[in-house]
Amino acid sequence: MRKGNQDQWSRRPHLDSEQDWLSSRFFPSKTVEMHGDVMYIDDQMFLVTVTEPMQLTLQTPIKSESANALGMALQSQLQVLRERAFIPMKVTVDPGSGFMSLRTQFPGVLIEPGGARDHVTKVDAKIRRLKETYRSVKAGLPWTLPKTRVKDLVAYSASRMNTRGTSALQGVLSPRVLFTGLKPNYEKEFGLAFGDYVEVHNGMTNTSKERSLPCIALYPVGNAASTWVMWCITTKSYVRRSAWHKMVTNDMVIRTMNSYVGVAVVEAVEEAKEEEDVPDLVDAVEATSDDEDDEYDDMPDLSNPDCDDDTEDDDEPPLRRSERIASGIHPPDKLTLATKIQESSWKEEAKTKAINAEISQLFDELKALEAVKKVPKDAEVLRSHMFVVDKFLANGDFDKTKARIVANGSTQDPAAYPNKSSPTLAVHSLFTVLAFYSALAASYVMAKVDIKGAFVQTPMEGKPVYMRIDKKVTRYIVDLYPLLAEFVQPDGYMFPLLLKAMYGCVQASSLWFKLLNAVLVGAGYVASETDPCVMRREVNGLIFCILIYVDDLLIFASRQEVEALQKLLTDKFKAITMEVVNSVSYLGMEIEWKARSFSVNMDFYVEQLVKDWGQLPVKHNPGRRDSFHLNENAILLTESKRKAFHSMVQRILYVAKRVRMDTLTVVSFLCTRVTKATEEDQVKLEHLLGYFKNTLKKRLNIAGDVLMQVIAFMDAAFALHFDSKKHTGVLVLVGGTVVYVSSRKQKCIAKSPTEAELVGFTDNLGLVELFHEFVSFLLGREAPVPIVFQDCTAVISLVTIGGGITRTKHMRARKNLGKEMVDAKRIMVRYINTKEMMADGLSKILEGEPFQKFASCVLGEMKLTVKTTGGR
């Protein structure tokens, strides 16, 4: 601290009047203004406000954006300020309906919503900083952050922000000092961090009760005693302490904290004796929030992880999902082809029948679970959860109601299962196989196989694993099998031994794929090294293929071979369904086999995309030529609208990479905008939806030829993006039909168009080789040498003749890579006129007739005719 400020502190009055002294020194009027908005992080919402002129950040958890929830949260924050004699005069907020309803609810405080699509700039900057702090701390934790600790980490992040100075303030005093008048005890407040393991005093008695409690540090209260709020591991409750002993975070603590992930909790706060009469800055906001904490009803004791509390509430295991979904971006149930059924509807006849079928399968038909009366003390016990869903086909038709009991594998040690992953079928592998069979004679049929309960037909390996079944599902089990009542524990739970690989176990998918692969290899099939989920067998000149996507198999073979496979799979797995069809729902797509061609569509999915956008005008192009242009002054979307934008772009990407490749260029650009979307980006998204609305029934047509030569078109647009990076488009044909397209931003900046083309060319040579290897596997012989078409003569000269002046070692290496492949005859490079370059529509946005031609070719509506000259 500078000497001048030291003098100020040395002249400050007694503690009771410190705030009055600071207020008169810096804020003589005592009136303040607030700027507020809703923050979304890790699927939870918070009302965040910034108070001026002291730049104080307040946060309150909320359950929804309703007027009631926002009003309660705002009232609590206003009360915090008033307790310190500050007078809130105005609150500037986002123009959401919840905030709009509050305009007359706070007498003396002006609630001022912004204009339509406005955002509150001052609080947005604080929210970004708050999220950055949150993510940095979360990334450094040795254990996975439970959902119920999200609000504590947000409180910690806000506390840290308030103890740091800001450029908006004059001098070196932090917002918290200006607000409370209390100088922080830096040794105590910064001696701990969120997530640290500490032992705290638990009182002294004449009993054998432990005198300390194991706790996890959460956040400082901000009072004169430098108290911290902590989470007690053994009592599953909040405690507040001003004294502690920091410990090393050991494996037991990490395992225990990881076991809390996904468990809903209600936590009781223990009032600490050390608490001062000074109102605390953080807790005052949270204490009046309408967001009650959940309770960890089933949390294992740290000293005995196998011991659970007795409770009627059932816990749910965490769902494995991407960071995007975990951050709150969820596709609609209908677009995922499944609708989850709430527990309140389980008593319906169809739902109860599905539940009983799952229980019967596990305990009787497949003998996957064995009920036991006692679990060994050191045994691995996994929680479980049952869910019930209505499943739909790709065309939107109802398929079936399905129930499944899954284990919570998140508590398993990943290091104990190094080979826990298994492959799944790539979409372009499927399209290549379709191209292959579309060119063959009519002696083949298409069949789909669904192996019922695939994972639970796979024997478990390794040490014994047990599963805890909750009370509600246990009652269903006993109702169906009364003899199992003797295995129910006094607390109402059941602990069966896993004989088969239950869904949810980390090793289940790997064990299943290993078993299925062994069965098919034993029948004479060989897996592709390029895609292990494609297996091939040749008999008397006939080529049979099996495509594997977990437990769904798609078979192309003679009718005799299909019958033999049905017998083989039935003998091994017993419960299977097989149907020989010309139209099938597979990987979310409707595939129809016509004479020497396949038609692939996702019509129902596209209809669901645009059903809520009926007011949009139809468009004849997915985007405009200037779609890649960015307006630096464009207004950012609010967080809720940005998340809706992000969600919609990801849904469109799903269909664009499968059957609507004509939209991929625009979608790839919008993917670069999902974290910083503006109103301009929203307009571009609506333009794209208008094109979908105009082309609902467009579909992919696949019709290959017997030559099965791999042909690739590669093109790059120079400095297309706002940051001057390039954009590469790639289109791959097998047998004259499109099986793969990509449109993506390059990762490095090129100095010239030639360098841009060279980077795009060499980045995708490995892809071409993989396609050649895969086609050779299907044919059972070496496929023709792949042809790569380029419209840049300079690049063709560099990789065929050599020479040229490459400015950097990086570009020289790329040139030599291409030349080596050409010299070794691993590829042939040919020149094509830019007007005939089919990848042109993937490297930039086309309009009018050029786009219509591109769309027709990429969707297989017209056969590609290529005019080439030169090359080698």
PDB file of C-alpha atoms in Angstrom, residues 201-202 213 219 221 223 227-230 235 237-242 267-280 283-284 286-288:
ATOM      1  CA  HIS A 201     -12.143 -27.783  15.564  1.00  0.00           C
ATOM      2  CA  ASN A 202     -15.252 -29.660  16.698  1.00  0.00           C
ATOM      3  CA  LEU A 213     -14.069 -32.294  11.244  1.00  0.00           C
ATOM      4  CA  TYR A 219     -15.631 -18.987   0.404  1.00  0.00           C
ATOM      5  CA  VAL A 221     -17.648 -14.536   4.712  1.00  0.00           C
ATOM      6  CA  ASN A 223     -16.521 -10.238   8.365  1.00  0.00           C
ATOM      7  CA  THR A 227     -14.583 -16.452   8.824  1.00  0.00           C
ATOM      8  CA  TRP A 228     -14.835 -19.033   6.036  1.00  0.00           C
ATOM      9  CA  VAL A 229     -17.885 -21.051   5.015  1.00  0.00           C
ATOM     10  CA  MET A 230     -16.934 -24.708   4.640  1.00  0.00           C
ATOM     11  CA  THR A 235     -22.010 -34.390   8.323  1.00  0.00           C
ATOM     12  CA  SER A 237     -23.570 -29.696   6.050  1.00  0.00           C
ATOM     13  CA  TYR A 238     -22.229 -26.162   5.997  1.00  0.00           C
ATOM     14  CA  VAL A 239     -20.027 -25.001   8.869  1.00  0.00           C
ATOM     15  CA  ARG A 240     -18.441 -21.604   9.502  1.00  0.00           C
ATOM     16  CA  ARG A 241     -15.058 -21.357  11.152  1.00  0.00           C
ATOM     17  CA  SER A 242     -12.478 -18.690  11.831  1.00  0.00           C
ATOM     18  CA  GLU A 267     -27.666 -28.560   3.419  1.00  0.00           C
ATOM     19  CA  ALA A 268     -28.118 -27.212   6.940  1.00  0.00           C
ATOM     20  CA  VAL A 269     -25.976 -24.299   8.007  1.00  0.00           C
ATOM     21  CA  GLU A 270     -24.315 -24.549  11.404  1.00  0.00           C
ATOM     22  CA  GLU A 271     -23.956 -21.143  13.006  1.00  0.00           C
ATOM     23  CA  ALA A 272     -20.372 -20.651  14.148  1.00  0.00           C
ATOM     24  CA  LYS A 273     -19.585 -19.287  17.598  1.00  0.00           C
ATOM     25  CA  GLU A 274     -16.913 -17.100  16.082  1.00  0.00           C
ATOM     26  CA  GLU A 275     -19.384 -15.197  13.913  1.00  0.00           C
ATOM     27  CA  GLU A 276     -19.242 -11.476  14.509  1.00  0.00           C
ATOM     28  CA  ASP A 277     -22.223  -9.143  14.656  1.00  0.00           C
ATOM     29  CA  VAL A 278     -21.038  -7.511  11.438  1.00  0.00           C
ATOM     30  CA  PRO A 279     -23.413  -8.601   8.595  1.00  0.00           C
ATOM     31  CA  ASP A 280     -21.502 -10.709   6.109  1.00  0.00           C
ATOM     32  CA  ASP A 283     -24.170 -14.764   3.066  1.00  0.00           C
ATOM     33  CA  ALA A 284     -26.547 -11.863   3.432  1.00  0.00           C
ATOM     34  CA  GLU A 286     -27.680 -15.915  -0.230  1.00  0.00           C
ATOM     35  CA  ALA A 287     -29.589 -16.238   3.038  1.00  0.00           C
ATOM     36  CA  THR A 288     -32.645 -14.451   1.686  1.00  0.00           C
TER      37      THR A 288
END
